[in-house]
């Protein structure tokens, strides 16, 4: 009789062990089948003209990848063909299928750079092709996981639960045109992977009439695995502005979040943005925009102390500036939102109802350009607030050129900027028109946009300048504005220099006067600066260059004598002189030469007397 309990116990054990064993075997078999199915590979290089990586053998990373990634390559050589497949990311599997493991040492993980070394000629050709197509290193992007890890770049205070519990959900709108497969999908996956599901209502991908095959059915098949991802297709090339309006029309969440198609969201990026809108629906918010290297895909980030604010110049071009002292004093903590006069325009969140109240974008704007300033101006002038939120970080690939072709015969930026000036700048529009030689061109009918502004009872642009952006240098305050013409060699040459960020620290030159403003538009300030908006003529003993204005005089102090026409440097006491070949300028001992004599356009002697009375 004592054997009966033992047999019963054995039977019970068998009944328990057998089902568990079969369950484990089933899961393992399903997983093996999952990773061996090529069509499910989420990181498979795009076909149809997009595949830059070798199709059969994969990438021999030991030949051209930095040391960290090379360790992974060496390890992979020891794996079998099937084991190697286990290390790539995959599209979503059916319910119950185990997720593939992630390799923490893979290329680009934790935002680390990928450096190519010892490339073959074939690889060099593919790298060049990727640059030509996209204006960034697509070859490296295709090596990096679509789900790559990034560092948590938030300040420690941002990680505290300081946000409202009941936050609105958002529709994230991503517009694209012929975007690279890996970059577009890495954008999508970073949104999904790092957004609370209850706050992410949907992702709307707006295809602005792409013609690359990988963005057709292949993309449809891929996003079919993600119920929250939708594709809206434009029926013709619309341009960024109207593509965004297509996305807004399709969105069903109370908050709209716009992102570019070459971004990566970091941990905790969404909650801080939605929290500000939940507290005040007229607040428009932007994340801190970190830089993803276009060449190595390294993620560069800045802490709260390094946040900048948006501004603009009188060419109506956006620019970044340090947070002014008055704003530093207003804020209590480094993680507090920062008031910004303007926004870059590619990455922001806005209450949908408020966006519609403001008239969304001007549908008369063509392609892109100026829409960020228009939304910035009317947000402030029509009762809203524009903020940059230090606790929210999104990486962005900043390209040095646009890879896209636009139709010829239309000056898109000019048209948009003139419409912007006509509707929102009031009497200040003259300063922009001076920059373009008063050549307004055909900018269309703006009467409806002016009625919108009247109906909203918006404030004046003068209020905006004096209250929101008092740091802006106003040409009307200048002693002189326009061209700076040299009297020597026939008097037909003008001081000339582009003033973009890439042209800082480069020598200023001479060029035949053309009367169209642009690179020949200068302002002589009451402080003795010869400036182009926020860039000033600077001399430190070698070349005369453009350098960011610092307001401390010194190397940027110039004394103009309208009687003799001399422009004397305040600290060196040398005079600005045009070279004999009329190509360059230099600083020479004052001699009275005609090549040291200059005429400032629109010179106001009354204001100049105020300068001399200060002892300059």
Coordinates of C-alpha atoms in Angstrom, one line a residue:
X1 CA 0.0 0.0 0.0
X2 CA 2.9 2.4 0.6
X3 CA 3.8 2.3 -3.1
X4 CA 0.5 3.9 -4.1
X5 CA 1.3 7.4 -2.9
X6 CA 4.7 7.3 -4.6
X7 CA 3.0 6.4 -7.9
X8 CA 0.4 9.1 -7.6
X9 CA 3.2 11.7 -6.9
X10 CA 5.1 10.5 -10.0
X11 CA 2.0 10.8 -12.1
X12 CA 1.4 14.3 -10.9
X13 CA 5.0 15.3 -11.7
X14 CA 4.7 13.9 -15.2
X15 CA 1.4 15.7 -15.8
X16 CA 3.0 19.0 -14.8
X17 CA 6.4 18.6 -16.5
X18 CA 5.2 17.4 -19.9
X19 CA 2.9 20.5 -20.8
X20 CA 5.6 22.9 -19.6
X21 CA 8.2 21.1 -21.7
X22 CA 6.0 21.3 -24.8
X23 CA 5.3 25.0 -24.1
X24 CA 9.0 25.8 -24.0
X25 CA 9.7 23.8 -27.2
X26 CA 6.8 25.5 -29.0
X27 CA 8.1 29.0 -28.0
X28 CA 11.6 28.2 -29.1
X29 CA 10.4 26.8 -32.5
X30 CA 8.2 29.8 -33.0
X31 CA 11.1 32.2 -32.2
X32 CA 13.5 30.3 -34.5
X33 CA 11.0 30.5 -37.3
X34 CA 10.5 34.2 -36.5
X35 CA 14.1 35.2 -36.9
X36 CA 14.6 33.1 -40.0
X37 CA 11.9 34.9 -42.0
X38 CA 13.5 37.6 -44.1
X39 CA 10.4 39.6 -44.8
X40 CA 10.1 40.3 -41.1
X41 CA 13.5 41.8 -40.7
X42 CA 12.9 45.4 -39.4
X43 CA 16.5 46.5 -40.2
X44 CA 16.6 44.9 -43.6
X45 CA 18.2 47.5 -46.0
X46 CA 15.7 49.2 -48.2
X47 CA 15.3 47.8 -51.7
X48 CA 14.4 49.7 -54.8
X49 CA 17.4 51.9 -55.0
X50 CA 17.9 52.4 -51.3
X51 CA 20.1 49.4 -50.3
X52 CA 23.6 50.7 -49.7
X53 CA 24.8 47.8 -47.6
X54 CA 25.9 44.4 -49.2
X55 CA 22.9 42.2 -49.7
X56 CA 24.3 38.7 -49.1
X57 CA 27.2 38.8 -46.8
X58 CA 26.2 41.7 -44.7
X59 CA 28.7 44.4 -43.5
X60 CA 32.2 43.4 -42.7
X61 CA 32.4 45.9 -39.8
X62 CA 35.9 44.9 -38.9
X63 CA 37.1 46.7 -42.0
X64 CA 35.6 50.1 -41.5
X65 CA 34.0 50.5 -38.1
X66 CA 35.3 52.2 -35.0
X67 CA 36.8 49.9 -32.2
X68 CA 33.6 49.6 -30.2
X69 CA 31.7 48.3 -33.2
X70 CA 34.7 46.2 -34.3
X71 CA 34.3 44.0 -31.2
X72 CA 30.8 43.2 -32.3
X73 CA 32.1 42.3 -35.8
X74 CA 34.7 39.9 -34.5
X75 CA 32.2 38.2 -32.3
X76 CA 29.8 37.8 -35.2
X77 CA 32.4 36.0 -37.3
X78 CA 32.2 33.2 -34.8
X79 CA 28.5 32.9 -35.0
X80 CA 26.6 30.6 -37.4
X81 CA 24.5 32.1 -40.2
X82 CA 21.3 31.6 -38.2
X83 CA 22.8 33.0 -35.0
X84 CA 23.9 36.1 -36.9
X85 CA 20.3 36.7 -37.9
X86 CA 19.3 36.8 -34.2
X87 CA 21.2 40.0 -33.7
X88 CA 19.3 42.3 -36.1
X89 CA 16.1 44.1 -35.2
X90 CA 12.9 42.8 -36.5
X91 CA 9.4 44.0 -37.4
X92 CA 6.8 43.3 -34.8
X93 CA 6.1 39.6 -34.3
X94 CA 2.7 38.0 -33.8
X95 CA 1.4 37.9 -30.2
X96 CA 3.3 35.3 -28.1
X97 CA 6.6 35.5 -30.1
X98 CA 9.7 36.3 -28.1
X99 CA 11.4 39.6 -29.0
X100 CA 14.9 39.3 -30.4
X101 CA 17.8 40.2 -28.2
X102 CA 19.4 43.7 -28.6
X103 CA 23.2 44.0 -29.0
X104 CA 24.3 46.8 -26.7
X105 CA 27.6 47.1 -28.5
X106 CA 26.1 47.5 -32.0
X107 CA 27.0 50.4 -34.2
X108 CA 25.7 53.8 -32.9
X109 CA 24.3 52.4 -29.7
X110 CA 23.9 54.9 -26.8
X111 CA 24.3 57.6 -29.5
X112 CA 28.0 56.8 -30.1
X113 CA 29.5 57.7 -33.4
X114 CA 30.2 55.2 -36.2
X115 CA 33.5 55.9 -37.9
X116 CA 34.3 54.3 -41.3
X117 CA 37.8 53.1 -41.9
X118 CA 39.7 51.3 -44.7
X119 CA 36.8 51.3 -47.1
X120 CA 36.9 49.5 -50.4
X121 CA 36.2 51.4 -53.6
X122 CA 32.8 49.8 -53.7
X123 CA 32.0 50.9 -50.2
X124 CA 33.3 54.4 -50.9
X125 CA 31.0 54.6 -53.9
X126 CA 28.0 53.6 -51.7
X127 CA 28.9 56.1 -49.1
X128 CA 29.0 58.8 -51.8
X129 CA 25.7 57.7 -53.2
X130 CA 24.1 58.0 -49.8
X131 CA 25.4 61.5 -49.3
X132 CA 24.3 62.6 -52.8
X133 CA 20.7 61.3 -52.2
X134 CA 20.2 62.5 -48.7
X135 CA 22.8 65.1 -47.7
X136 CA 23.8 62.8 -44.8
X137 CA 25.7 59.5 -44.4
X138 CA 23.0 57.0 -45.3
X139 CA 25.5 54.2 -45.4
X140 CA 26.2 54.6 -41.7
X141 CA 22.5 55.1 -40.9
X142 CA 21.7 51.7 -42.5
X143 CA 24.3 50.1 -40.2
X144 CA 22.5 51.4 -37.0
X145 CA 19.6 49.7 -35.4
X146 CA 16.2 51.2 -36.0
X147 CA 15.7 50.9 -32.2
X148 CA 19.1 52.1 -31.2
X149 CA 19.6 53.1 -27.6
X150 CA 20.2 56.7 -26.6
X151 CA 21.5 58.2 -23.3
X152 CA 19.0 59.7 -21.0
X153 CA 20.0 63.3 -21.4
X154 CA 17.6 64.9 -19.0
X155 CA 18.6 66.8 -15.9
X156 CA 17.9 64.8 -12.7
X157 CA 15.1 67.3 -11.8
X158 CA 13.3 66.5 -15.0
X159 CA 12.9 62.8 -14.0
X160 CA 10.8 63.7 -10.9
X161 CA 7.1 63.2 -11.3
X162 CA 6.3 66.9 -11.6
X163 CA 3.8 66.6 -14.4
X164 CA 0.0 66.6 -14.3
X165 CA -1.5 63.1 -14.2
X166 CA -4.3 63.9 -16.7
X167 CA -2.4 64.9 -19.8
X168 CA -3.9 65.2 -23.3
X169 CA -3.0 62.7 -26.0
X170 CA -1.2 63.8 -29.2
X171 CA -1.1 63.1 -32.9
X172 CA 2.5 63.1 -34.0
X173 CA 2.8 64.3 -37.6
X174 CA 5.9 63.4 -39.6
X175 CA 6.1 64.8 -43.1
X176 CA 8.6 63.3 -45.6
X177 CA 9.7 63.4 -49.2
X178 CA 12.0 60.7 -50.5
X179 CA 13.5 60.1 -47.0
X180 CA 15.9 57.3 -46.4
X181 CA 14.3 54.1 -45.1
X182 CA 16.5 53.7 -42.0
X183 CA 16.2 57.4 -40.9
X184 CA 12.5 57.6 -41.4
X185 CA 11.8 54.3 -39.5
X186 CA 14.2 55.2 -36.7
X187 CA 12.2 58.4 -36.2
X188 CA 9.0 56.3 -36.0
X189 CA 10.4 53.7 -33.6
X190 CA 11.9 56.3 -31.3
X191 CA 8.4 57.9 -31.0
X192 CA 6.8 54.6 -30.3
X193 CA 9.5 53.2 -28.0
X194 CA 9.8 56.4 -25.9
X195 CA 6.2 57.7 -25.7
X196 CA 3.7 56.5 -23.1
X197 CA 1.0 54.6 -25.0
X198 CA -1.8 56.5 -23.5
X199 CA -0.3 59.8 -24.6
X200 CA 0.5 58.7 -28.1
X201 CA -2.8 58.7 -29.9
X202 CA -1.4 58.2 -33.4
X203 CA 1.6 58.8 -35.7
X204 CA 0.6 60.3 -39.1
X205 CA 3.2 59.9 -41.8
X206 CA 2.5 62.4 -44.6
X207 CA 4.2 61.4 -47.8
X208 CA 4.7 64.5 -49.9
X209 CA 4.6 62.7 -53.2
X210 CA 7.7 60.6 -52.9
X211 CA 8.8 58.7 -55.9
X212 CA 11.3 56.3 -54.4
X213 CA 10.0 52.6 -54.4
X214 CA 10.9 51.9 -50.8
X215 CA 8.4 54.5 -49.7
X216 CA 5.5 52.9 -51.6
X217 CA 4.1 49.4 -50.9
X218 CA 7.2 48.4 -48.8
X219 CA 6.4 51.1 -46.3
X220 CA 2.7 50.3 -46.3
X221 CA 3.5 46.6 -45.5
X222 CA 5.9 47.7 -42.7
X223 CA 3.7 50.1 -40.9
X224 CA 0.7 47.7 -41.1
X225 CA 2.2 46.0 -38.0
X226 CA 1.7 49.2 -36.0
X227 CA -2.0 50.1 -35.5
X228 CA -1.2 53.7 -34.4
X229 CA 0.8 54.5 -37.5
X230 CA -1.1 55.9 -40.5
X231 CA 0.1 57.1 -43.9
X232 CA -1.4 60.1 -45.7
X233 CA -0.4 60.4 -49.3
X234 CA -0.3 63.8 -51.1
X235 CA -1.6 63.6 -54.7
X236 CA 1.0 66.0 -55.9
X237 CA 4.1 67.7 -54.6
X238 CA 2.8 70.1 -51.9
X239 CA 5.8 71.2 -50.0
X240 CA 6.4 71.1 -46.3
X241 CA 3.8 73.7 -45.3
X242 CA 0.8 72.2 -47.1
X243 CA 2.0 68.7 -46.2
X244 CA 1.8 69.6 -42.6
X245 CA -1.8 71.0 -43.1
X246 CA -2.7 67.6 -44.6
X247 CA -1.4 66.0 -41.5
X248 CA -3.4 68.3 -39.2
X249 CA -6.6 67.6 -41.2
X250 CA -6.1 63.9 -40.6
X251 CA -5.2 64.2 -36.9
X252 CA -7.8 63.3 -34.3
X253 CA -6.0 64.0 -31.0
X254 CA -6.4 67.3 -29.1
X255 CA -2.7 68.2 -29.4
X256 CA -0.6 68.2 -32.6
X257 CA 3.1 67.4 -32.4
X258 CA 5.2 68.0 -35.5
X259 CA 8.5 66.3 -36.0
X260 CA 10.9 66.2 -39.0
X261 CA 11.5 62.8 -40.7
X262 CA 15.1 62.6 -39.5
X263 CA 14.7 62.8 -35.7
X264 CA 15.2 60.6 -32.7
X265 CA 13.2 61.1 -29.5
X266 CA 14.9 60.5 -26.2
X267 CA 13.5 59.1 -22.9
X268 CA 10.8 61.4 -21.4
X269 CA 10.5 63.7 -24.3
X270 CA 6.7 63.9 -24.6
X271 CA 5.4 64.4 -21.1
X272 CA 7.0 67.8 -20.5
X273 CA 5.6 69.2 -23.7
X274 CA 2.0 68.0 -23.1
X275 CA 2.2 69.2 -19.5
X276 CA 2.7 72.8 -20.6
X277 CA -0.2 72.6 -23.0
X278 CA -2.4 71.0 -20.3
X279 CA -1.7 73.9 -18.0
X280 CA -2.4 76.5 -20.7
X281 CA -3.8 75.6 -24.1
X282 CA -2.4 78.8 -25.7
X283 CA 1.2 77.7 -24.9
X284 CA 3.2 76.5 -27.9
X285 CA 6.1 74.3 -26.9
X286 CA 9.4 73.1 -28.5
X287 CA 11.8 70.5 -27.2
X288 CA 15.5 71.2 -26.9
X289 CA 16.8 70.2 -30.3
X290 CA 20.0 68.2 -30.0
X291 CA 22.3 67.5 -32.9
X292 CA 22.7 64.2 -34.6
X293 CA 25.9 64.2 -36.7
X294 CA 25.1 64.0 -40.4
X295 CA 28.4 62.1 -40.9
X296 CA 28.8 59.7 -37.9
X297 CA 25.2 59.8 -36.4
X298 CA 26.7 60.7 -33.0
X299 CA 24.1 62.1 -30.7
X300 CA 25.3 65.4 -29.3
X301 CA 23.2 66.8 -26.4
X302 CA 23.3 69.8 -24.1
X303 CA 22.1 70.2 -20.6
X304 CA 19.6 72.8 -19.3
X305 CA 22.4 75.4 -19.0
X306 CA 23.1 75.2 -22.7
X307 CA 19.6 75.9 -24.0
X308 CA 19.3 78.7 -26.6
X309 CA 16.3 80.7 -27.8
X310 CA 15.2 81.5 -31.3
X311 CA 15.5 84.9 -32.9
X312 CA 15.6 86.3 -36.4
X313 CA 17.4 88.9 -38.5
X314 CA 16.0 91.4 -41.0
X315 CA 16.4 89.0 -43.8
X316 CA 13.7 87.2 -41.9
X317 CA 15.9 84.3 -41.3
X318 CA 15.7 82.3 -38.1
X319 CA 18.8 82.3 -35.8
X320 CA 19.8 80.9 -32.4
X321 CA 20.8 83.1 -29.5
X322 CA 21.8 82.7 -25.9
X323 CA 19.1 83.1 -23.3
X324 CA 19.1 86.8 -22.4
X325 CA 19.7 88.0 -18.9
X326 CA 16.1 89.2 -18.4
X327 CA 14.8 85.7 -19.1
X328 CA 17.4 84.1 -16.8
X329 CA 16.1 86.3 -14.0
X330 CA 12.4 85.5 -14.8
X331 CA 13.0 81.8 -14.4
X332 CA 13.5 80.2 -11.0
X333 CA 15.2 76.9 -12.0
X334 CA 17.4 75.8 -14.9
X335 CA 14.7 73.2 -15.9
X336 CA 11.9 75.8 -16.1
X337 CA 10.6 76.5 -19.6
X338 CA 12.3 79.3 -21.5
X339 CA 10.3 82.0 -23.3
X340 CA 11.6 82.2 -26.9
X341 CA 10.9 85.0 -29.4
X342 CA 10.8 82.5 -32.3
X343 CA 11.1 78.8 -33.0
X344 CA 13.0 76.8 -35.5
X345 CA 9.7 75.3 -36.7
X346 CA 10.4 71.7 -37.4
X347 CA 9.7 70.3 -33.9
X348 CA 6.9 71.5 -31.7
X349 CA 3.6 70.8 -30.0
X350 CA 0.5 72.9 -30.2
X351 CA -3.1 72.6 -29.0
X352 CA -5.1 71.8 -32.2
X353 CA -8.0 74.2 -31.4
X354 CA -5.5 77.0 -30.7
X355 CA -3.7 76.2 -33.9
X356 CA -6.9 76.5 -35.9
X357 CA -7.9 79.7 -34.1
X358 CA -4.6 81.2 -35.2
X359 CA -5.4 80.2 -38.8
X360 CA -2.9 77.3 -38.9
X361 CA -0.3 78.1 -41.6
X362 CA -0.7 80.6 -44.4
X363 CA -1.8 78.4 -47.3
X364 CA -0.4 81.0 -49.6
X365 CA 3.1 80.0 -48.5
X366 CA 4.8 77.9 -51.0
X367 CA 7.0 74.8 -50.3
X368 CA 8.8 75.9 -47.1
X369 CA 10.3 78.9 -45.4
X370 CA 8.9 81.7 -43.2
X371 CA 6.1 79.5 -41.7
X372 CA 8.1 79.2 -38.4
X373 CA 8.3 83.0 -38.0
X374 CA 4.7 83.5 -38.9
X375 CA 3.6 81.0 -36.3
X376 CA 6.0 82.5 -33.8
X377 CA 4.9 86.1 -34.3
X378 CA 1.1 85.4 -34.2
X379 CA 1.5 83.1 -31.2
X380 CA 3.0 86.0 -29.1
X381 CA 1.0 88.8 -30.8
X382 CA -2.4 87.0 -30.5
X383 CA -2.4 85.9 -26.9
X384 CA -0.2 82.9 -26.7
X385 CA 3.2 82.0 -25.3
X386 CA 6.1 80.3 -27.1
X387 CA 8.4 78.1 -24.9
X388 CA 11.4 75.9 -25.2
X389 CA 11.1 73.1 -22.6
X390 CA 14.6 72.0 -21.2
X391 CA 13.2 68.7 -19.9
X392 CA 12.3 67.5 -23.5
X393 CA 15.1 66.5 -25.9
X394 CA 14.8 65.4 -29.5
X395 CA 17.7 64.8 -31.8
X396 CA 17.7 66.1 -35.3
X397 CA 20.0 65.6 -38.3
X398 CA 21.0 69.1 -39.5
X399 CA 21.8 68.9 -43.2
X400 CA 24.2 71.4 -44.8
X401 CA 22.1 71.4 -48.0
X402 CA 18.7 70.4 -49.2
X403 CA 18.7 67.2 -51.2
X404 CA 15.4 68.0 -52.8
X405 CA 14.7 69.7 -56.1
X406 CA 12.1 72.5 -56.4
X407 CA 10.4 73.8 -59.5
X408 CA 12.4 76.6 -61.1
X409 CA 11.2 80.1 -61.7
X410 CA 9.8 80.7 -58.2
X411 CA 11.7 82.4 -55.4
X412 CA 9.9 80.5 -52.6
X413 CA 11.6 82.2 -49.7
X414 CA 11.1 85.7 -51.1
X415 CA 7.3 85.1 -51.7
X416 CA 6.7 83.6 -48.3
X417 CA 8.8 86.3 -46.5
X418 CA 7.0 89.1 -48.3
X419 CA 3.6 87.7 -47.3
X420 CA 4.8 87.4 -43.7
X421 CA 6.0 91.0 -43.7
X422 CA 2.8 92.4 -45.3
X423 CA 0.6 90.7 -42.7
X424 CA 2.5 90.8 -39.5
X425 CA 5.4 93.3 -39.5
X426 CA 3.5 96.6 -39.8
X427 CA 6.0 99.5 -40.3
X428 CA 8.9 97.3 -39.6
X429 CA 8.5 95.6 -43.0
X430 CA 10.5 98.4 -44.5
X431 CA 13.7 96.9 -43.0
X432 CA 13.2 93.6 -44.8
X433 CA 12.3 95.3 -48.0
X434 CA 15.5 97.3 -47.9
X435 CA 17.4 94.0 -47.7
X436 CA 15.8 92.8 -50.9
X437 CA 16.1 96.1 -52.8
X438 CA 12.4 96.7 -52.5
X439 CA 11.8 93.9 -55.0
X440 CA 8.7 92.3 -53.6
X441 CA 7.7 90.3 -56.6
X442 CA 4.3 88.6 -56.9
X443 CA 3.3 87.5 -53.4
X444 CA -0.4 86.9 -54.0
X445 CA -3.4 88.1 -52.1
X446 CA -3.0 88.5 -48.3
X447 CA -6.3 90.2 -47.5
X448 CA -7.7 87.1 -45.8
X449 CA -4.7 86.8 -43.6
X450 CA -5.0 90.5 -42.6
X451 CA -8.7 90.0 -41.7
X452 CA -7.6 87.0 -39.6
X453 CA -5.2 89.2 -37.6
X454 CA -7.9 91.9 -37.2
X455 CA -10.5 89.4 -36.0
X456 CA -8.1 88.0 -33.4
X457 CA -7.3 91.5 -32.2
X458 CA -3.6 90.8 -32.2
X459 CA -1.0 93.2 -30.8
X460 CA 1.3 95.3 -32.9
X461 CA 4.7 94.2 -34.1
X462 CA 6.2 97.1 -32.3
X463 CA 4.9 95.6 -29.1
X464 CA 6.5 92.3 -30.0
X465 CA 9.9 93.9 -30.7
X466 CA 9.9 96.1 -27.5
X467 CA 8.4 93.4 -25.2
X468 CA 9.3 90.0 -26.5
X469 CA 12.5 90.6 -28.4
X470 CA 14.1 93.8 -27.1
X471 CA 17.6 92.4 -27.9
X472 CA 16.8 92.7 -31.6
X473 CA 18.8 95.4 -33.4
X474 CA 16.4 97.7 -35.2
X475 CA 17.8 99.4 -38.4
X476 CA 15.8 102.5 -37.6
X477 CA 18.1 103.0 -34.6
X478 CA 21.1 103.0 -36.8
X479 CA 23.3 106.0 -37.8
X480 CA 23.4 104.6 -41.4
X481 CA 22.0 101.7 -43.2
X482 CA 22.5 100.3 -46.7
X483 CA 25.6 99.9 -48.8
X484 CA 29.1 101.1 -47.8
X485 CA 30.7 102.4 -51.0
X486 CA 34.4 103.1 -51.5
X487 CA 35.4 106.3 -53.4
X488 CA 38.6 104.9 -54.9
X489 CA 39.1 103.2 -58.3
X490 CA 36.0 104.8 -59.8
X491 CA 33.8 104.5 -56.8
X492 CA 31.9 101.4 -58.0
X493 CA 32.9 98.9 -55.3
X494 CA 31.1 98.1 -52.1
X495 CA 31.9 96.3 -48.9
X496 CA 30.5 92.8 -49.4
X497 CA 30.2 89.7 -47.3
X498 CA 27.7 86.9 -46.6
X499 CA 26.7 86.8 -43.0
X500 CA 25.6 83.2 -42.3
X501 CA 27.0 81.2 -39.5
X502 CA 29.4 79.4 -42.0
X503 CA 30.8 82.8 -43.0
X504 CA 31.8 84.0 -39.5
X505 CA 35.5 84.5 -39.0
X506 CA 36.1 84.8 -42.8
X507 CA 37.7 87.9 -44.3
X508 CA 35.3 90.6 -45.6
X509 CA 35.8 91.6 -49.2
X510 CA 34.7 94.0 -52.0
X511 CA 32.4 93.5 -54.9
X512 CA 30.8 95.8 -57.6
X513 CA 27.9 97.7 -56.0
X514 CA 24.6 96.2 -57.1
X515 CA 22.0 98.2 -55.1
X516 CA 20.1 95.0 -54.1
X517 CA 21.0 94.9 -50.4
X518 CA 21.8 91.4 -49.4
X519 CA 25.5 90.9 -48.8
X520 CA 26.0 94.7 -49.2
X521 CA 23.6 95.8 -46.6
X522 CA 25.3 97.2 -43.5
X523 CA 24.3 99.2 -40.5
X524 CA 26.4 101.7 -38.5
X525 CA 25.1 101.5 -34.9
X526 CA 25.1 104.3 -32.3
X527 CA 27.7 102.3 -30.5
X528 CA 30.1 102.5 -33.4
X529 CA 29.5 99.0 -34.8
X530 CA 29.4 98.2 -38.5
X531 CA 27.0 95.3 -38.3
X532 CA 24.9 92.9 -40.3
X533 CA 22.2 92.1 -37.7
X534 CA 24.0 90.1 -35.0
X535 CA 27.4 90.0 -36.9
X536 CA 29.9 92.8 -36.6
X537 CA 33.0 93.9 -38.4
X538 CA 35.9 92.9 -36.2
X539 CA 39.6 93.5 -36.5
X540 CA 42.1 91.8 -34.1
X541 CA 45.3 92.5 -36.0
X542 CA 45.1 90.4 -39.1
X543 CA 42.0 90.2 -41.4
X544 CA 38.8 92.3 -41.1
X545 CA 36.2 89.6 -40.4
X546 CA 32.6 89.2 -39.3
X547 CA 32.3 88.1 -35.7
X548 CA 29.3 87.8 -33.4
X549 CA 28.5 91.3 -31.9
X550 CA 29.5 91.4 -28.3
X551 CA 28.7 95.0 -27.4
X552 CA 32.1 95.6 -25.7
X553 CA 33.5 97.9 -28.4
X554 CA 37.2 97.0 -28.5
X555 CA 37.9 95.1 -31.8
X556 CA 34.4 96.1 -33.0
X557 CA 34.6 99.9 -32.5
X558 CA 34.7 101.9 -35.7
X559 CA 34.8 105.7 -36.0
X560 CA 33.4 107.2 -39.2
X561 CA 34.2 110.8 -40.3
X562 CA 31.7 111.8 -42.9
X563 CA 33.8 114.8 -44.0
X564 CA 36.9 112.7 -45.0
X565 CA 35.1 109.4 -45.4
X566 CA 37.6 107.6 -43.2
X567 CA 36.6 104.5 -41.2
X568 CA 39.1 104.4 -38.3
X569 CA 39.4 101.4 -36.0
X570 CA 38.9 102.4 -32.4
X571 CA 41.7 100.5 -30.8
X572 CA 44.4 100.2 -33.5
X573 CA 43.7 103.7 -35.0
X574 CA 44.3 102.3 -38.4
X575 CA 42.0 103.1 -41.4
X576 CA 39.9 100.7 -43.4
X577 CA 41.3 100.5 -47.0
X578 CA 40.3 98.8 -50.2
X579 CA 43.0 96.9 -52.1
X580 CA 44.1 98.1 -55.5
X581 CA 42.5 95.2 -57.3
X582 CA 39.1 96.1 -55.6
X583 CA 38.8 92.6 -54.1
X584 CA 39.8 92.9 -50.5
X585 CA 40.0 95.3 -47.5
X586 CA 42.8 95.7 -45.0
X587 CA 43.8 98.0 -42.1
X588 CA 46.5 100.5 -43.0
X589 CA 48.0 103.6 -41.5
X590 CA 45.6 106.5 -42.2
X591 CA 46.9 108.4 -45.3
X592 CA 44.0 110.2 -46.8
X593 CA 44.0 107.9 -49.9
X594 CA 40.7 107.7 -51.8
X595 CA 40.8 104.0 -51.2
X596 CA 40.4 104.9 -47.5
X597 CA 37.4 107.0 -48.1
X598 CA 33.9 105.5 -47.8
X599 CA 30.3 106.6 -48.2
X600 CA 27.6 105.2 -45.9
X601 CA 24.1 105.0 -47.4
X602 CA 21.3 106.7 -45.5
X603 CA 23.8 108.4 -43.1
X604 CA 22.0 110.4 -40.4
X605 CA 24.4 113.1 -39.0
X606 CA 22.1 113.9 -36.1
X607 CA 22.5 110.4 -34.7
X608 CA 26.2 110.5 -35.5
X609 CA 26.6 113.6 -33.3
X610 CA 25.4 111.5 -30.4
X611 CA 28.2 109.1 -31.0
X612 CA 30.9 111.8 -31.1
X613 CA 29.5 113.3 -27.9
X614 CA 30.3 110.1 -26.1
X615 CA 34.0 110.7 -26.8
X616 CA 34.3 108.2 -29.7

